[in-house]
């Protein structure tokens, strides 16, 4: 019974994770024009999965210990929202430094850093809410820790492609980069 339940969940997540490959294949031109993005993709989606999983585990723990309940839920979610803001700033700074240390071109560094900020912020918010949603629909909230990893793999790729396209291949992005690089 436990094997069947876990296997169904994991096979479903495996199938869902195929979406990342489809998204990447549909954005082949972007990746060919800016191949450095590929080198940072595992960092980006990994940071999202890790940050989301941390938030998810905190919620699961709170539910298990009884410290997270209807009365404390809003306060807990507000604290996680603030944590999402703070951690997205910290990890974006670390990502910027890493990209700079590897001498990544400035425009790609801005795209990678911006994507990382959005990925970490969204992953913490989703990671905090997902166990509560699963509990509400009658699914074991413990499934959220594996589920958030897959969601953030997909969402991380979507956000990376969107941000990279906007910053690297649009007139708005070119204007932004020229302003950030002080016209050089």
mmCIF file with all atom_site columns, C-alpha atoms in Angstrom, residues 26-129:
data_model
loop_
_atom_site.group_PDB
_atom_site.id
_atom_site.type_symbol
_atom_site.label_atom_id
_atom_site.label_alt_id
_atom_site.label_comp_id
_atom_site.label_asym_id
_atom_site.label_entity_id
_atom_site.label_seq_id
_atom_site.pdbx_PDB_ins_code
_atom_site.Cartn_x
_atom_site.Cartn_y
_atom_site.Cartn_z
_atom_site.occupancy
_atom_site.B_iso_or_equiv
_atom_site.pdbx_formal_charge
_atom_site.auth_seq_id
_atom_site.auth_comp_id
_atom_site.auth_asym_id
_atom_site.auth_atom_id
_atom_site.pdbx_PDB_model_num
ATOM 1   C CA . UNK A 1 26  ? 11.320 25.364 -27.419 1.00 0.00 ? 26  UNK A CA 1
ATOM 2   C CA . UNK A 1 27  ? 13.900 27.998 -26.432 1.00 0.00 ? 27  UNK A CA 1
ATOM 3   C CA . UNK A 1 28  ? 16.853 26.549 -28.269 1.00 0.00 ? 28  UNK A CA 1
ATOM 4   C CA . UNK A 1 29  ? 17.552 29.822 -30.093 1.00 0.00 ? 29  UNK A CA 1
ATOM 5   C CA . UNK A 1 30  ? 17.946 31.715 -26.801 1.00 0.00 ? 30  UNK A CA 1
ATOM 6   C CA . UNK A 1 31  ? 20.325 29.065 -25.464 1.00 0.00 ? 31  UNK A CA 1
ATOM 7   C CA . UNK A 1 32  ? 22.364 29.053 -28.680 1.00 0.00 ? 32  UNK A CA 1
ATOM 8   C CA . UNK A 1 33  ? 22.664 32.852 -28.583 1.00 0.00 ? 33  UNK A CA 1
ATOM 9   C CA . UNK A 1 34  ? 23.548 32.892 -24.878 1.00 0.00 ? 34  UNK A CA 1
ATOM 10  C CA . UNK A 1 35  ? 25.057 29.476 -24.049 1.00 0.00 ? 35  UNK A CA 1
ATOM 11  C CA . UNK A 1 36  ? 26.404 30.676 -20.705 1.00 0.00 ? 36  UNK A CA 1
ATOM 12  C CA . UNK A 1 37  ? 22.842 30.399 -19.348 1.00 0.00 ? 37  UNK A CA 1
ATOM 13  C CA . UNK A 1 38  ? 23.119 26.621 -19.623 1.00 0.00 ? 38  UNK A CA 1
ATOM 14  C CA . UNK A 1 39  ? 26.127 26.621 -17.292 1.00 0.00 ? 39  UNK A CA 1
ATOM 15  C CA . UNK A 1 40  ? 24.062 28.304 -14.576 1.00 0.00 ? 40  UNK A CA 1
ATOM 16  C CA . UNK A 1 41  ? 20.792 26.433 -15.098 1.00 0.00 ? 41  UNK A CA 1
ATOM 17  C CA . UNK A 1 42  ? 21.472 23.722 -12.512 1.00 0.00 ? 42  UNK A CA 1
ATOM 18  C CA . UNK A 1 43  ? 22.459 26.393 -9.971  1.00 0.00 ? 43  UNK A CA 1
ATOM 19  C CA . UNK A 1 44  ? 19.247 28.297 -10.668 1.00 0.00 ? 44  UNK A CA 1
ATOM 20  C CA . UNK A 1 45  ? 16.790 25.407 -10.467 1.00 0.00 ? 45  UNK A CA 1
ATOM 21  C CA . UNK A 1 46  ? 18.758 23.783 -7.661  1.00 0.00 ? 46  UNK A CA 1
ATOM 22  C CA . UNK A 1 47  ? 18.581 26.930 -5.552  1.00 0.00 ? 47  UNK A CA 1
ATOM 23  C CA . UNK A 1 48  ? 14.840 27.061 -6.157  1.00 0.00 ? 48  UNK A CA 1
ATOM 24  C CA . UNK A 1 49  ? 14.330 23.448 -5.186  1.00 0.00 ? 49  UNK A CA 1
ATOM 25  C CA . UNK A 1 50  ? 16.509 23.765 -2.091  1.00 0.00 ? 50  UNK A CA 1
ATOM 26  C CA . UNK A 1 51  ? 14.913 27.001 -0.877  1.00 0.00 ? 51  UNK A CA 1
ATOM 27  C CA . UNK A 1 52  ? 11.403 25.694 -1.553  1.00 0.00 ? 52  UNK A CA 1
ATOM 28  C CA . UNK A 1 53  ? 12.180 22.430 0.191   1.00 0.00 ? 53  UNK A CA 1
ATOM 29  C CA . UNK A 1 54  ? 13.462 24.285 3.269   1.00 0.00 ? 54  UNK A CA 1
ATOM 30  C CA . UNK A 1 55  ? 10.203 26.227 3.492   1.00 0.00 ? 55  UNK A CA 1
ATOM 31  C CA . UNK A 1 56  ? 8.151  23.092 2.899   1.00 0.00 ? 56  UNK A CA 1
ATOM 32  C CA . UNK A 1 57  ? 9.976  21.171 5.624   1.00 0.00 ? 57  UNK A CA 1
ATOM 33  C CA . UNK A 1 58  ? 9.417  24.024 8.089   1.00 0.00 ? 58  UNK A CA 1
ATOM 34  C CA . UNK A 1 59  ? 5.672  23.881 7.393   1.00 0.00 ? 59  UNK A CA 1
ATOM 35  C CA . UNK A 1 60  ? 5.547  20.075 7.622   1.00 0.00 ? 60  UNK A CA 1
ATOM 36  C CA . UNK A 1 61  ? 7.440  20.230 10.913  1.00 0.00 ? 61  UNK A CA 1
ATOM 37  C CA . UNK A 1 62  ? 5.084  22.904 12.254  1.00 0.00 ? 62  UNK A CA 1
ATOM 38  C CA . UNK A 1 63  ? 2.068  20.807 11.276  1.00 0.00 ? 63  UNK A CA 1
ATOM 39  C CA . UNK A 1 64  ? 3.565  17.684 12.874  1.00 0.00 ? 64  UNK A CA 1
ATOM 40  C CA . UNK A 1 65  ? 4.435  19.476 16.111  1.00 0.00 ? 65  UNK A CA 1
ATOM 41  C CA . UNK A 1 66  ? 1.118  21.318 16.221  1.00 0.00 ? 66  UNK A CA 1
ATOM 42  C CA . UNK A 1 67  ? 2.789  24.743 16.269  1.00 0.00 ? 67  UNK A CA 1
ATOM 43  C CA . UNK A 1 68  ? 1.313  25.550 12.860  1.00 0.00 ? 68  UNK A CA 1
ATOM 44  C CA . UNK A 1 69  ? -2.456 25.602 12.951  1.00 0.00 ? 69  UNK A CA 1
ATOM 45  C CA . UNK A 1 70  ? -5.371 27.767 11.810  1.00 0.00 ? 70  UNK A CA 1
ATOM 46  C CA . UNK A 1 71  ? -4.588 30.314 14.525  1.00 0.00 ? 71  UNK A CA 1
ATOM 47  C CA . UNK A 1 72  ? -0.858 30.648 13.736  1.00 0.00 ? 72  UNK A CA 1
ATOM 48  C CA . UNK A 1 73  ? -0.990 30.090 9.970   1.00 0.00 ? 73  UNK A CA 1
ATOM 49  C CA . UNK A 1 74  ? -1.107 33.748 8.865   1.00 0.00 ? 74  UNK A CA 1
ATOM 50  C CA . UNK A 1 75  ? 1.749  34.747 11.145  1.00 0.00 ? 75  UNK A CA 1
ATOM 51  C CA . UNK A 1 76  ? 3.807  31.805 9.906   1.00 0.00 ? 76  UNK A CA 1
ATOM 52  C CA . UNK A 1 77  ? 3.150  32.640 6.238   1.00 0.00 ? 77  UNK A CA 1
ATOM 53  C CA . UNK A 1 78  ? 4.022  36.308 6.807   1.00 0.00 ? 78  UNK A CA 1
ATOM 54  C CA . UNK A 1 79  ? 7.326  35.239 8.347   1.00 0.00 ? 79  UNK A CA 1
ATOM 55  C CA . UNK A 1 80  ? 8.049  32.981 5.351   1.00 0.00 ? 80  UNK A CA 1
ATOM 56  C CA . UNK A 1 81  ? 7.222  35.851 2.955   1.00 0.00 ? 81  UNK A CA 1
ATOM 57  C CA . UNK A 1 82  ? 9.788  38.032 4.738   1.00 0.00 ? 82  UNK A CA 1
ATOM 58  C CA . UNK A 1 83  ? 12.234 35.131 4.646   1.00 0.00 ? 83  UNK A CA 1
ATOM 59  C CA . UNK A 1 84  ? 11.633 34.816 0.891   1.00 0.00 ? 84  UNK A CA 1
ATOM 60  C CA . UNK A 1 85  ? 12.533 38.477 0.408   1.00 0.00 ? 85  UNK A CA 1
ATOM 61  C CA . UNK A 1 86  ? 15.665 38.222 2.530   1.00 0.00 ? 86  UNK A CA 1
ATOM 62  C CA . UNK A 1 87  ? 16.918 34.922 1.120   1.00 0.00 ? 87  UNK A CA 1
ATOM 63  C CA . UNK A 1 88  ? 16.276 35.951 -2.479  1.00 0.00 ? 88  UNK A CA 1
ATOM 64  C CA . UNK A 1 89  ? 18.481 39.016 -1.850  1.00 0.00 ? 89  UNK A CA 1
ATOM 65  C CA . UNK A 1 90  ? 21.219 36.933 -0.183  1.00 0.00 ? 90  UNK A CA 1
ATOM 66  C CA . UNK A 1 91  ? 21.243 34.222 -2.845  1.00 0.00 ? 91  UNK A CA 1
ATOM 67  C CA . UNK A 1 92  ? 21.043 36.757 -5.681  1.00 0.00 ? 92  UNK A CA 1
ATOM 68  C CA . UNK A 1 93  ? 24.117 38.473 -4.292  1.00 0.00 ? 93  UNK A CA 1
ATOM 69  C CA . UNK A 1 94  ? 25.930 35.140 -4.079  1.00 0.00 ? 94  UNK A CA 1
ATOM 70  C CA . UNK A 1 95  ? 24.798 34.281 -7.623  1.00 0.00 ? 95  UNK A CA 1
ATOM 71  C CA . UNK A 1 96  ? 26.000 37.656 -8.917  1.00 0.00 ? 96  UNK A CA 1
ATOM 72  C CA . UNK A 1 97  ? 29.391 37.137 -7.286  1.00 0.00 ? 97  UNK A CA 1
ATOM 73  C CA . UNK A 1 98  ? 29.646 33.629 -8.720  1.00 0.00 ? 98  UNK A CA 1
ATOM 74  C CA . UNK A 1 99  ? 28.751 34.797 -12.232 1.00 0.00 ? 99  UNK A CA 1
ATOM 75  C CA . UNK A 1 100 ? 31.213 37.691 -11.937 1.00 0.00 ? 100 UNK A CA 1
ATOM 76  C CA . UNK A 1 101 ? 33.971 35.393 -10.649 1.00 0.00 ? 101 UNK A CA 1
ATOM 77  C CA . UNK A 1 102 ? 33.507 33.219 -13.742 1.00 0.00 ? 102 UNK A CA 1
ATOM 78  C CA . UNK A 1 103 ? 33.782 36.341 -15.923 1.00 0.00 ? 103 UNK A CA 1
ATOM 79  C CA . UNK A 1 104 ? 30.272 35.954 -17.251 1.00 0.00 ? 104 UNK A CA 1
ATOM 80  C CA . UNK A 1 105 ? 29.334 38.818 -19.595 1.00 0.00 ? 105 UNK A CA 1
ATOM 81  C CA . UNK A 1 106 ? 27.511 41.595 -17.740 1.00 0.00 ? 106 UNK A CA 1
ATOM 82  C CA . UNK A 1 107 ? 24.161 41.215 -19.526 1.00 0.00 ? 107 UNK A CA 1
ATOM 83  C CA . UNK A 1 108 ? 24.053 37.478 -18.832 1.00 0.00 ? 108 UNK A CA 1
ATOM 84  C CA . UNK A 1 109 ? 25.106 38.117 -15.221 1.00 0.00 ? 109 UNK A CA 1
ATOM 85  C CA . UNK A 1 110 ? 22.154 40.473 -14.796 1.00 0.00 ? 110 UNK A CA 1
ATOM 86  C CA . UNK A 1 111 ? 19.801 37.918 -16.380 1.00 0.00 ? 111 UNK A CA 1
ATOM 87  C CA . UNK A 1 112 ? 21.094 35.068 -14.209 1.00 0.00 ? 112 UNK A CA 1
ATOM 88  C CA . UNK A 1 113 ? 20.943 37.163 -11.033 1.00 0.00 ? 113 UNK A CA 1
ATOM 89  C CA . UNK A 1 114 ? 17.434 38.419 -11.796 1.00 0.00 ? 114 UNK A CA 1
ATOM 90  C CA . UNK A 1 115 ? 16.192 34.919 -12.576 1.00 0.00 ? 115 UNK A CA 1
ATOM 91  C CA . UNK A 1 116 ? 17.776 33.614 -9.364  1.00 0.00 ? 116 UNK A CA 1
ATOM 92  C CA . UNK A 1 117 ? 16.022 36.297 -7.323  1.00 0.00 ? 117 UNK A CA 1
ATOM 93  C CA . UNK A 1 118 ? 12.630 35.433 -8.818  1.00 0.00 ? 118 UNK A CA 1
ATOM 94  C CA . UNK A 1 119 ? 13.198 31.687 -8.508  1.00 0.00 ? 119 UNK A CA 1
ATOM 95  C CA . UNK A 1 120 ? 14.222 31.785 -4.844  1.00 0.00 ? 120 UNK A CA 1
ATOM 96  C CA . UNK A 1 121 ? 11.417 34.163 -3.882  1.00 0.00 ? 121 UNK A CA 1
ATOM 97  C CA . UNK A 1 122 ? 8.734  32.117 -5.634  1.00 0.00 ? 122 UNK A CA 1
ATOM 98  C CA . UNK A 1 123 ? 10.106 28.809 -4.364  1.00 0.00 ? 123 UNK A CA 1
ATOM 99  C CA . UNK A 1 124 ? 9.985  29.865 -0.719  1.00 0.00 ? 124 UNK A CA 1
ATOM 100 C CA . UNK A 1 125 ? 6.462  31.220 -1.084  1.00 0.00 ? 125 UNK A CA 1
ATOM 101 C CA . UNK A 1 126 ? 5.279  28.079 -2.901  1.00 0.00 ? 126 UNK A CA 1
ATOM 102 C CA . UNK A 1 127 ? 7.177  25.820 -0.515  1.00 0.00 ? 127 UNK A CA 1
ATOM 103 C CA . UNK A 1 128 ? 5.389  27.402 2.439   1.00 0.00 ? 128 UNK A CA 1
ATOM 104 C CA . UNK A 1 129 ? 1.932  27.154 0.881   1.00 0.00 ? 129 UNK A CA 1
#
